[in-house]
Structure formats: C-alpha cells, structure tokens
Short mmCIF file of C-alpha atoms in Angstrom, two decimals:
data_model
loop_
_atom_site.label_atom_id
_atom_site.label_comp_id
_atom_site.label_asym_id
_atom_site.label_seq_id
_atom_site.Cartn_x
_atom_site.Cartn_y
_atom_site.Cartn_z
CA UNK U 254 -89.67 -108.68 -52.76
CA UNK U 255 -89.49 -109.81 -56.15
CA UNK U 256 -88.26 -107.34 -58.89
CA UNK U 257 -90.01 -106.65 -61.69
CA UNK U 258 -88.11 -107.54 -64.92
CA UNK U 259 -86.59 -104.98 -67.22
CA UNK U 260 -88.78 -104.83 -70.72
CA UNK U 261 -86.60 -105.85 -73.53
CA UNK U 262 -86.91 -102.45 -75.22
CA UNK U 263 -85.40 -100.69 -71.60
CA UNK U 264 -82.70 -103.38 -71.79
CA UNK U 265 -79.22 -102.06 -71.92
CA UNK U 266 -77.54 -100.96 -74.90
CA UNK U 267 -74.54 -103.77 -75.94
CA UNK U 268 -72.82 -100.81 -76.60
CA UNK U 269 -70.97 -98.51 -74.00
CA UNK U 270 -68.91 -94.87 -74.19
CA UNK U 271 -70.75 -94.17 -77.33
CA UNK U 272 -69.89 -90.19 -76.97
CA UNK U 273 -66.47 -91.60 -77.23
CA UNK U 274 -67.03 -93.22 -80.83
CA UNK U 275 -65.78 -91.56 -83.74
CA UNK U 276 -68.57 -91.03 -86.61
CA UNK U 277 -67.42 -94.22 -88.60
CA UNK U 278 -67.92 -96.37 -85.50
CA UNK U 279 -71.04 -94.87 -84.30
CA UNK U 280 -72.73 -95.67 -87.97
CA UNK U 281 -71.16 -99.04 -88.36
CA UNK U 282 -72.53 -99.79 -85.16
CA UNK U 283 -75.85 -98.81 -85.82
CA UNK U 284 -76.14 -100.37 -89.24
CA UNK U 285 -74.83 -103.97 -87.40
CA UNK U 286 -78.33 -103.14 -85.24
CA UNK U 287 -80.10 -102.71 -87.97
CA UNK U 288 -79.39 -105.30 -89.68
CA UNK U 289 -81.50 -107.51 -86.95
CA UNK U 290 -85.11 -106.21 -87.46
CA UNK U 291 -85.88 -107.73 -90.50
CA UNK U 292 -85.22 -111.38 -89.29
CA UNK U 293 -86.70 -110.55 -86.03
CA UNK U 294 -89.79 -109.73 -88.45
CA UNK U 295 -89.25 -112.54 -90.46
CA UNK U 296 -89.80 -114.78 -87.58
CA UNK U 297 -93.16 -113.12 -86.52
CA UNK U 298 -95.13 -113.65 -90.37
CA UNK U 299 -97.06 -116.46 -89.02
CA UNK U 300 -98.56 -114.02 -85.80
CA UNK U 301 -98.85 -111.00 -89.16
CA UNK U 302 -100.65 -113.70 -91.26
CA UNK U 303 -103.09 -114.15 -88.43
CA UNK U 304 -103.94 -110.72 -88.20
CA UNK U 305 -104.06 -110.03 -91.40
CA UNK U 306 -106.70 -112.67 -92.02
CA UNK U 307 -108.76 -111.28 -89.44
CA UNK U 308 -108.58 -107.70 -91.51
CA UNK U 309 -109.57 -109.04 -95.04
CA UNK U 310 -113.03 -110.38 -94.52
CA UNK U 311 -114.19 -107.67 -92.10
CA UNK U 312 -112.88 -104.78 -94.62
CA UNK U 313 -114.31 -106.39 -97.00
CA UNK U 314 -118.00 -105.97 -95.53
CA UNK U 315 -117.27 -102.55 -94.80
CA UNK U 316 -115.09 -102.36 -92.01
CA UNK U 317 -112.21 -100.27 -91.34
CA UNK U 318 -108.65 -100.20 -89.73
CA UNK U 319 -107.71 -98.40 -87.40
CA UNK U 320 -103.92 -97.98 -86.11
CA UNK U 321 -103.84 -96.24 -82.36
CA UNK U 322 -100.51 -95.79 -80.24
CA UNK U 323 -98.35 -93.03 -78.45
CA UNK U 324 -95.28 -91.14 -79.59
CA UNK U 325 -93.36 -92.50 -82.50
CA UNK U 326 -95.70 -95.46 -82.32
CA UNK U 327 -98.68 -93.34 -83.17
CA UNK U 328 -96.72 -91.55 -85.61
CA UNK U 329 -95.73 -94.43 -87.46
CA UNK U 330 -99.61 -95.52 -87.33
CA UNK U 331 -100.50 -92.50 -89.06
CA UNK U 332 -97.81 -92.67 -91.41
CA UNK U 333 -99.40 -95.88 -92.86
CA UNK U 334 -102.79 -94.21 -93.03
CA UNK U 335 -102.19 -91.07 -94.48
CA UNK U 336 -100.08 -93.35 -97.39
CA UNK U 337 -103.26 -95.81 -98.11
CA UNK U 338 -105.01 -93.38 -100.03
CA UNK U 339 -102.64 -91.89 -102.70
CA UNK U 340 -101.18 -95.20 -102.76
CA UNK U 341 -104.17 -97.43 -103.32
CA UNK U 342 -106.81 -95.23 -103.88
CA UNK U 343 -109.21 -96.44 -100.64
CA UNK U 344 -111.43 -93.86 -99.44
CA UNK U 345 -110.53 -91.17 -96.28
CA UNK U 346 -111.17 -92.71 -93.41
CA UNK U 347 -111.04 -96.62 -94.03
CA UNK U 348 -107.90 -96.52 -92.57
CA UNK U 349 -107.49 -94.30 -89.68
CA UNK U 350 -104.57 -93.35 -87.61
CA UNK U 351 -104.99 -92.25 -84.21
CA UNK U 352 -102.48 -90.45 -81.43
CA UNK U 353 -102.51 -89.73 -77.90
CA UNK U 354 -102.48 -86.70 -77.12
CA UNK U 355 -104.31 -85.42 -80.72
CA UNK U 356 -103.13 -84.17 -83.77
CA UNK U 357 -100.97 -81.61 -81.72
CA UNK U 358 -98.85 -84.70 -80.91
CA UNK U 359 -97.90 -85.81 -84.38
CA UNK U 360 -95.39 -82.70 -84.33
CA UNK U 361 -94.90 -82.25 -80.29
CA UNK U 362 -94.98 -84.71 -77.33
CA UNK U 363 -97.89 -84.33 -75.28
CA UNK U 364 -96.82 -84.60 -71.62
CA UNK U 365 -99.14 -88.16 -69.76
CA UNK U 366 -101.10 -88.41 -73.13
CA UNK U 367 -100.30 -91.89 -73.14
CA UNK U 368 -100.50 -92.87 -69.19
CA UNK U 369 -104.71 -91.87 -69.76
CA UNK U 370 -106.12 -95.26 -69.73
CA UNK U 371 -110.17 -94.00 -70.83
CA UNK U 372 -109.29 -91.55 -73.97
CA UNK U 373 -108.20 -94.07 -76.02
CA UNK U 374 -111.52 -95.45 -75.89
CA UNK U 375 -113.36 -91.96 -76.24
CA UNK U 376 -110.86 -91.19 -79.01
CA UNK U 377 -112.03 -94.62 -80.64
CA UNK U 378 -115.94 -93.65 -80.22
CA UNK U 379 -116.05 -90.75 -81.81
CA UNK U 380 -115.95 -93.09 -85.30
CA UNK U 381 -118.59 -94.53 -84.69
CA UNK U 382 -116.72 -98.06 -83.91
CA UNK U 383 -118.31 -100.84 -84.74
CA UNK U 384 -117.30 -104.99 -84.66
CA UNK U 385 -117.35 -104.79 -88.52
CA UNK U 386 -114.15 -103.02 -87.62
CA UNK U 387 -110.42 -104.25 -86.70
CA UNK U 388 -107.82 -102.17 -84.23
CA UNK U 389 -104.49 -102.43 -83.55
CA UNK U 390 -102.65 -101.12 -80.91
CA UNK U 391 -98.97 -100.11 -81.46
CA UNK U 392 -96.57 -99.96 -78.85
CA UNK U 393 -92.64 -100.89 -78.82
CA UNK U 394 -92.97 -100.83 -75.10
CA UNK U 395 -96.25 -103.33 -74.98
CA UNK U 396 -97.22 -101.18 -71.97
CA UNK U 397 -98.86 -97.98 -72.91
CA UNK U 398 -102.00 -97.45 -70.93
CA UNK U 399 -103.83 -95.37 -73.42
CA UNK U 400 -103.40 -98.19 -76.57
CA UNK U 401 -103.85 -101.34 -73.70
CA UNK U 402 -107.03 -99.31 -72.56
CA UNK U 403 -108.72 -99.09 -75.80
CA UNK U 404 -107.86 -102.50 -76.34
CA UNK U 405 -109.52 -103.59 -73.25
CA UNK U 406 -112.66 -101.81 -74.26
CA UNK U 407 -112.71 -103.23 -77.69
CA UNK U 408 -113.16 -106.65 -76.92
CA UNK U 409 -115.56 -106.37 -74.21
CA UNK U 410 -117.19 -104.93 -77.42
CA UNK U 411 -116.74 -107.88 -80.00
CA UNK U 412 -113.83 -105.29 -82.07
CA UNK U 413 -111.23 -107.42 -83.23
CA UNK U 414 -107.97 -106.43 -81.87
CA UNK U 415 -104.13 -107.05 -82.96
CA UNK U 416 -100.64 -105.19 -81.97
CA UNK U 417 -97.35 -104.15 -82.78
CA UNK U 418 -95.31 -104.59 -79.80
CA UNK U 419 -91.52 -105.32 -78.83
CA UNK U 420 -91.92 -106.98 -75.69
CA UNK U 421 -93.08 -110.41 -76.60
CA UNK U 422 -94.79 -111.14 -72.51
CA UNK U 423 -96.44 -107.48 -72.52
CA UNK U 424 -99.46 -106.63 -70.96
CA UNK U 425 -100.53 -105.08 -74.87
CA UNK U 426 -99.60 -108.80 -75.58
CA UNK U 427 -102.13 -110.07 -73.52
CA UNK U 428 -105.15 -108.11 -74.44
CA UNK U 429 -104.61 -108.59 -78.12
CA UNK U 430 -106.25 -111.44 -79.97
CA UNK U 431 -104.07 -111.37 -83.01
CA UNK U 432 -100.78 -110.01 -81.37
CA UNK U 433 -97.43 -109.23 -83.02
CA UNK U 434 -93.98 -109.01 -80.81
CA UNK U 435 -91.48 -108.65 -82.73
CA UNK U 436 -88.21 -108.92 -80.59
CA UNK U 437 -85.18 -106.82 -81.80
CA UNK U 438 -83.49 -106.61 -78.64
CA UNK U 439 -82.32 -104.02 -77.00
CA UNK U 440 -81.62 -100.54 -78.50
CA UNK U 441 -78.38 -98.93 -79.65
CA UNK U 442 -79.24 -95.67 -77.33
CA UNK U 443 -80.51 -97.80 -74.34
CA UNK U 444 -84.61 -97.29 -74.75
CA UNK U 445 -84.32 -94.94 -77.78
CA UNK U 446 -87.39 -97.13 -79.32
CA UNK U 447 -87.51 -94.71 -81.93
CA UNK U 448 -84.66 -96.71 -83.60
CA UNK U 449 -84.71 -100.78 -84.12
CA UNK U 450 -88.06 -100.75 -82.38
CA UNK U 451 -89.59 -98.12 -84.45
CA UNK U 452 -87.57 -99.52 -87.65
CA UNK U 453 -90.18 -103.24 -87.08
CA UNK U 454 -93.41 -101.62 -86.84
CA UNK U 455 -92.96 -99.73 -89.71
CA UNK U 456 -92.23 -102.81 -91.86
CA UNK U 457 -94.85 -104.89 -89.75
CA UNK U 458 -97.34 -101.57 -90.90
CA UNK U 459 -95.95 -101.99 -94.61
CA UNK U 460 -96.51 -106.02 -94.43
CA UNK U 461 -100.04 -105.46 -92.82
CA UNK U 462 -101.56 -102.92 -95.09
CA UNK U 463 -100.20 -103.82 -98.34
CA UNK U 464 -100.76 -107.30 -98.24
CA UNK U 465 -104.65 -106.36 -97.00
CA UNK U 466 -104.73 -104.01 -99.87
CA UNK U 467 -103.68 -106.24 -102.68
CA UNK U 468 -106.58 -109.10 -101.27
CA UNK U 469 -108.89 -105.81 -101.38
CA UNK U 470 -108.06 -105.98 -104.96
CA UNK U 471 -106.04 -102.57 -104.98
CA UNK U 472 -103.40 -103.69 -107.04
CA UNK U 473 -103.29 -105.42 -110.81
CA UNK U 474 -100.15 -107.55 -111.52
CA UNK U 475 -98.39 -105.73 -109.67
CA UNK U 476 -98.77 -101.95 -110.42
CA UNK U 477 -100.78 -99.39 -108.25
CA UNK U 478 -103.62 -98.84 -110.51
CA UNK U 479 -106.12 -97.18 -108.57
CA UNK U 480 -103.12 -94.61 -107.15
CA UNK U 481 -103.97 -91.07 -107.09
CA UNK U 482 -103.08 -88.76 -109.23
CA UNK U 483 -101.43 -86.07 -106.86
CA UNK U 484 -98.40 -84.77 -108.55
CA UNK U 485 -96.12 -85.39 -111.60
CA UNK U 486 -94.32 -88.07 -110.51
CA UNK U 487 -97.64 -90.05 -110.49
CA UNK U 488 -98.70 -89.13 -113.76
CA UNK U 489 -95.51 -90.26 -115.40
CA UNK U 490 -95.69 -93.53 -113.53
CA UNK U 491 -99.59 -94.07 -114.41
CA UNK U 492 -98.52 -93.26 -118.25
CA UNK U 493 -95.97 -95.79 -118.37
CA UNK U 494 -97.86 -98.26 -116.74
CA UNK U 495 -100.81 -97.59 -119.96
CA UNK U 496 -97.68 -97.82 -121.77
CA UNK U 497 -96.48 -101.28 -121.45
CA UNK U 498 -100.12 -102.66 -120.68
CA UNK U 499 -101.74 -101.35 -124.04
CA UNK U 500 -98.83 -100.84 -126.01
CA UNK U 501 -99.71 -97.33 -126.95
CA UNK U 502 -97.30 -94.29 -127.28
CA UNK U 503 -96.32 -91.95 -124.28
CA UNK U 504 -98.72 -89.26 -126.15
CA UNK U 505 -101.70 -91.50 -126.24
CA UNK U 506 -101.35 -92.88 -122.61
CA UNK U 507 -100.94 -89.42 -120.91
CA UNK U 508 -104.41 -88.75 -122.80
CA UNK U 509 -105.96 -91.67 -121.98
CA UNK U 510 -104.83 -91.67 -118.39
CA UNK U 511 -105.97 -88.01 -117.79
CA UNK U 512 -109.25 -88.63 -119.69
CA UNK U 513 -110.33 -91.34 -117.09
CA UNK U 514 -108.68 -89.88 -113.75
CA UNK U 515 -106.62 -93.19 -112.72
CA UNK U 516 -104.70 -96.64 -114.50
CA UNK U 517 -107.83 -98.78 -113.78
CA UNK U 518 -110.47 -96.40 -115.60
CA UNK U 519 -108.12 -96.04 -118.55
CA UNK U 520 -107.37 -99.78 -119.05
CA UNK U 521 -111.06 -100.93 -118.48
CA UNK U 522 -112.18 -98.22 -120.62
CA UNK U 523 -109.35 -98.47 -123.75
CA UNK U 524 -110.52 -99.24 -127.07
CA UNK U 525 -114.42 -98.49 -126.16
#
C-alpha cells in the first residue's frame, strides 16, 4: 500500500532536544528560520502578481475581497481586513475576513470548525457573493476542508479564487485559479504553522492588499491620505503630511486637516 506523503508543513523539525536548548540557542535558532520566509516569498511574486491582477479590475467595478481560512490562518485573514479601513480609508465590508468556527474563534479554537466542508460556503452566502467578487482561501496546511470547500463552490459559481498555502501540491492548490505556495519548509516546533508558515501569509496578505490598494488609488506619492482619523497618532501623521505637501505651519495643517476630516480633502480643498 502506498503511503501517503508527509505535507511539508508536518515535516520534521531540523532541530532536535529543543527543551534542552538554553534561551540564546533557542532564539538564534529561530531567527536562522526566520530568516527563510521572505525569499521563499520572494520566489512566489510572479503566482502574487497573478492574483493580484485578477483583484484590481473586479474591485474596481465593485467587487470585494474576501480572505476565509481556519485557526491562525483565519486570524491572519482578518487581521488584514480589519487594517484596510483605518489604513486606506475603503469602506466596511469591501474587504472581509472570515473564520471557521465564527467570531468566537478569533479568540478560542473551535473544536472540527475547519473539517465542515459546506459552512464555508453558507458562511460565504450570507454576503450576498457575487462573480464581481474575488476569494482567497488561506491555509498553511493546503488541506483544510472548510476553505477547499468554499473554494469548490466558488468556481462552480464563476467567483474568482486564489490561496495562501504552504504545501506547494495541496489539494487548496488545486482548486485555486490564482494559487500561492509559498514553501518555507518545515517548522522549528515540528507543525507549529503558527510560526514560519504563519510569518508568509502575513507578508503574502501585506503584498496582496497594499499593492491592490495603491492601484485602487488609496495612496498619493506615497503617504496614506485617505487614512482614518482614529487616534492621535494619526492626526500628527496627517498634519505633517499637510506639512511638507503645502508648506504650511504645524498650526495651520492641524486646522486644515481637522476642517476636512482626512489628507485628501485638505489638499484638494487648500487654498479654495
């Protein structure tokens, strides 16, 4: 009987004893890891560029993104989400992060969430999904039922569908039509995906939605200027911003800035 091949995320660690390692060792060790992602990314842009030229033109008609996975991969998915916003200014909801398992699961595992191979789909429905719209399934694993299942669904329903996987022959792989595997081996903690796994999709995520965002038009130069104005820190960073692009003083940027709400309002509007 043939045996079925260990995923390169369950690999074993290249490490052994590691409750033997002294602190020092233990970080050095992980940092030497670490070090790995970002050329295992690096070697993937071409598969990112895909994707993300499937994203542009269909946001730009309207559509939205939507990131769905289990565990840490959903997590990370809603990370990116919740960050598009504040960051860019894009409306609730044109980038949506979904878990299994529900928001209960950002904070606590929810036991066989992700083995449910229908919900995804359900979970997917309930926004009214639509082929103006793009999905992409994260998981380090490439085998999570509940992201492979929505995929499925999607393009039996002309959705455009990518991934953020680890396992470059995955069955997620397979299903995707713009697919990303980025391989960074296996993990320090044997299967602790969490780590080096989780470490790539979060700079795949960064890659993928900032790059879509600044072909939206979000950005100017390159300064946030439709950011929201949610704390302090913002407000200081808006005022410079007026600042150096309208050579005013601190006093009269601050005014300007609050007068108009965000940096693109006060530099369109300046001097009217």
């Amino acid at each position: 009987m043939k045996k079925t091949p260990i995923p390169v995320t369950e690999a074993s660690s290249r490490y052994n004893d590691l409750e033997r390692m002294p602190v020092k060792e233990l970080l050095n060790n992980i940092n030497r890891e670490d070090k790995n992602v970002p050329t295992a990314v690096e070697k993937v842009i071409p598969a990112i560029e895909k994707l993300v030229d499937a994203i542009i033109p269909r946001m730009k008609k309207g559509g939205r993104l939507f990131y769905m996975g289990a565990g840490t991969s959903g997590r990370l998915g809603i990370v990116d989400a919740s960050e598009c916003p504040p960051t860019f200014g894009v409306p609730q909801g044109m980038v949506i992060g979904i878990i299994a398992g529900g928001d209960a699961a950002i904070r606590k595992a929810v036991e066989f969430a992700e083995d449910d191979t229908i919900q995804g789909w359900k979970d997917l429905k309930k926004y009214k999904i639509t082929s103006k719209d793009v999905v992409i399934g994260i998981a380090a694993s490439g085998t999570t039922p509940y992201v492979i299942g929505a995929l499925e669904q999607c393009n039996k329903n002309n959705i455009a569908t990518g991934c953020i996987t680890c396992n470059p022959n995955s069955p997620l792989v397979k299903v995707s039509k713009y697919p990303v595997a980025v391989v960074v081996g296996p993990e320090f903690v044997t299967g602790s995906t969490r780590m080096k796994a989780g470490t790539a999709q979060k700079l795949v995520l960064n890659m993928i939605s900032t790059s879509v965002m600044i072909r939206l038009g979000r950005i100017k130069g390159n300064k946030m200027v439709d950011m929201q104005l949610s704390n302090n820190k913002l407000v200081k960073r808006g005022t410079r911003i007026l600042e150096k692009e309208l050579h005013i003083s601190e006093q009269k940027a601050k005014k300007l800035l609050l007068q108009y709400g965000n940096v693109r309002n006060a530099l369109n509007n300046a001097g009217k």
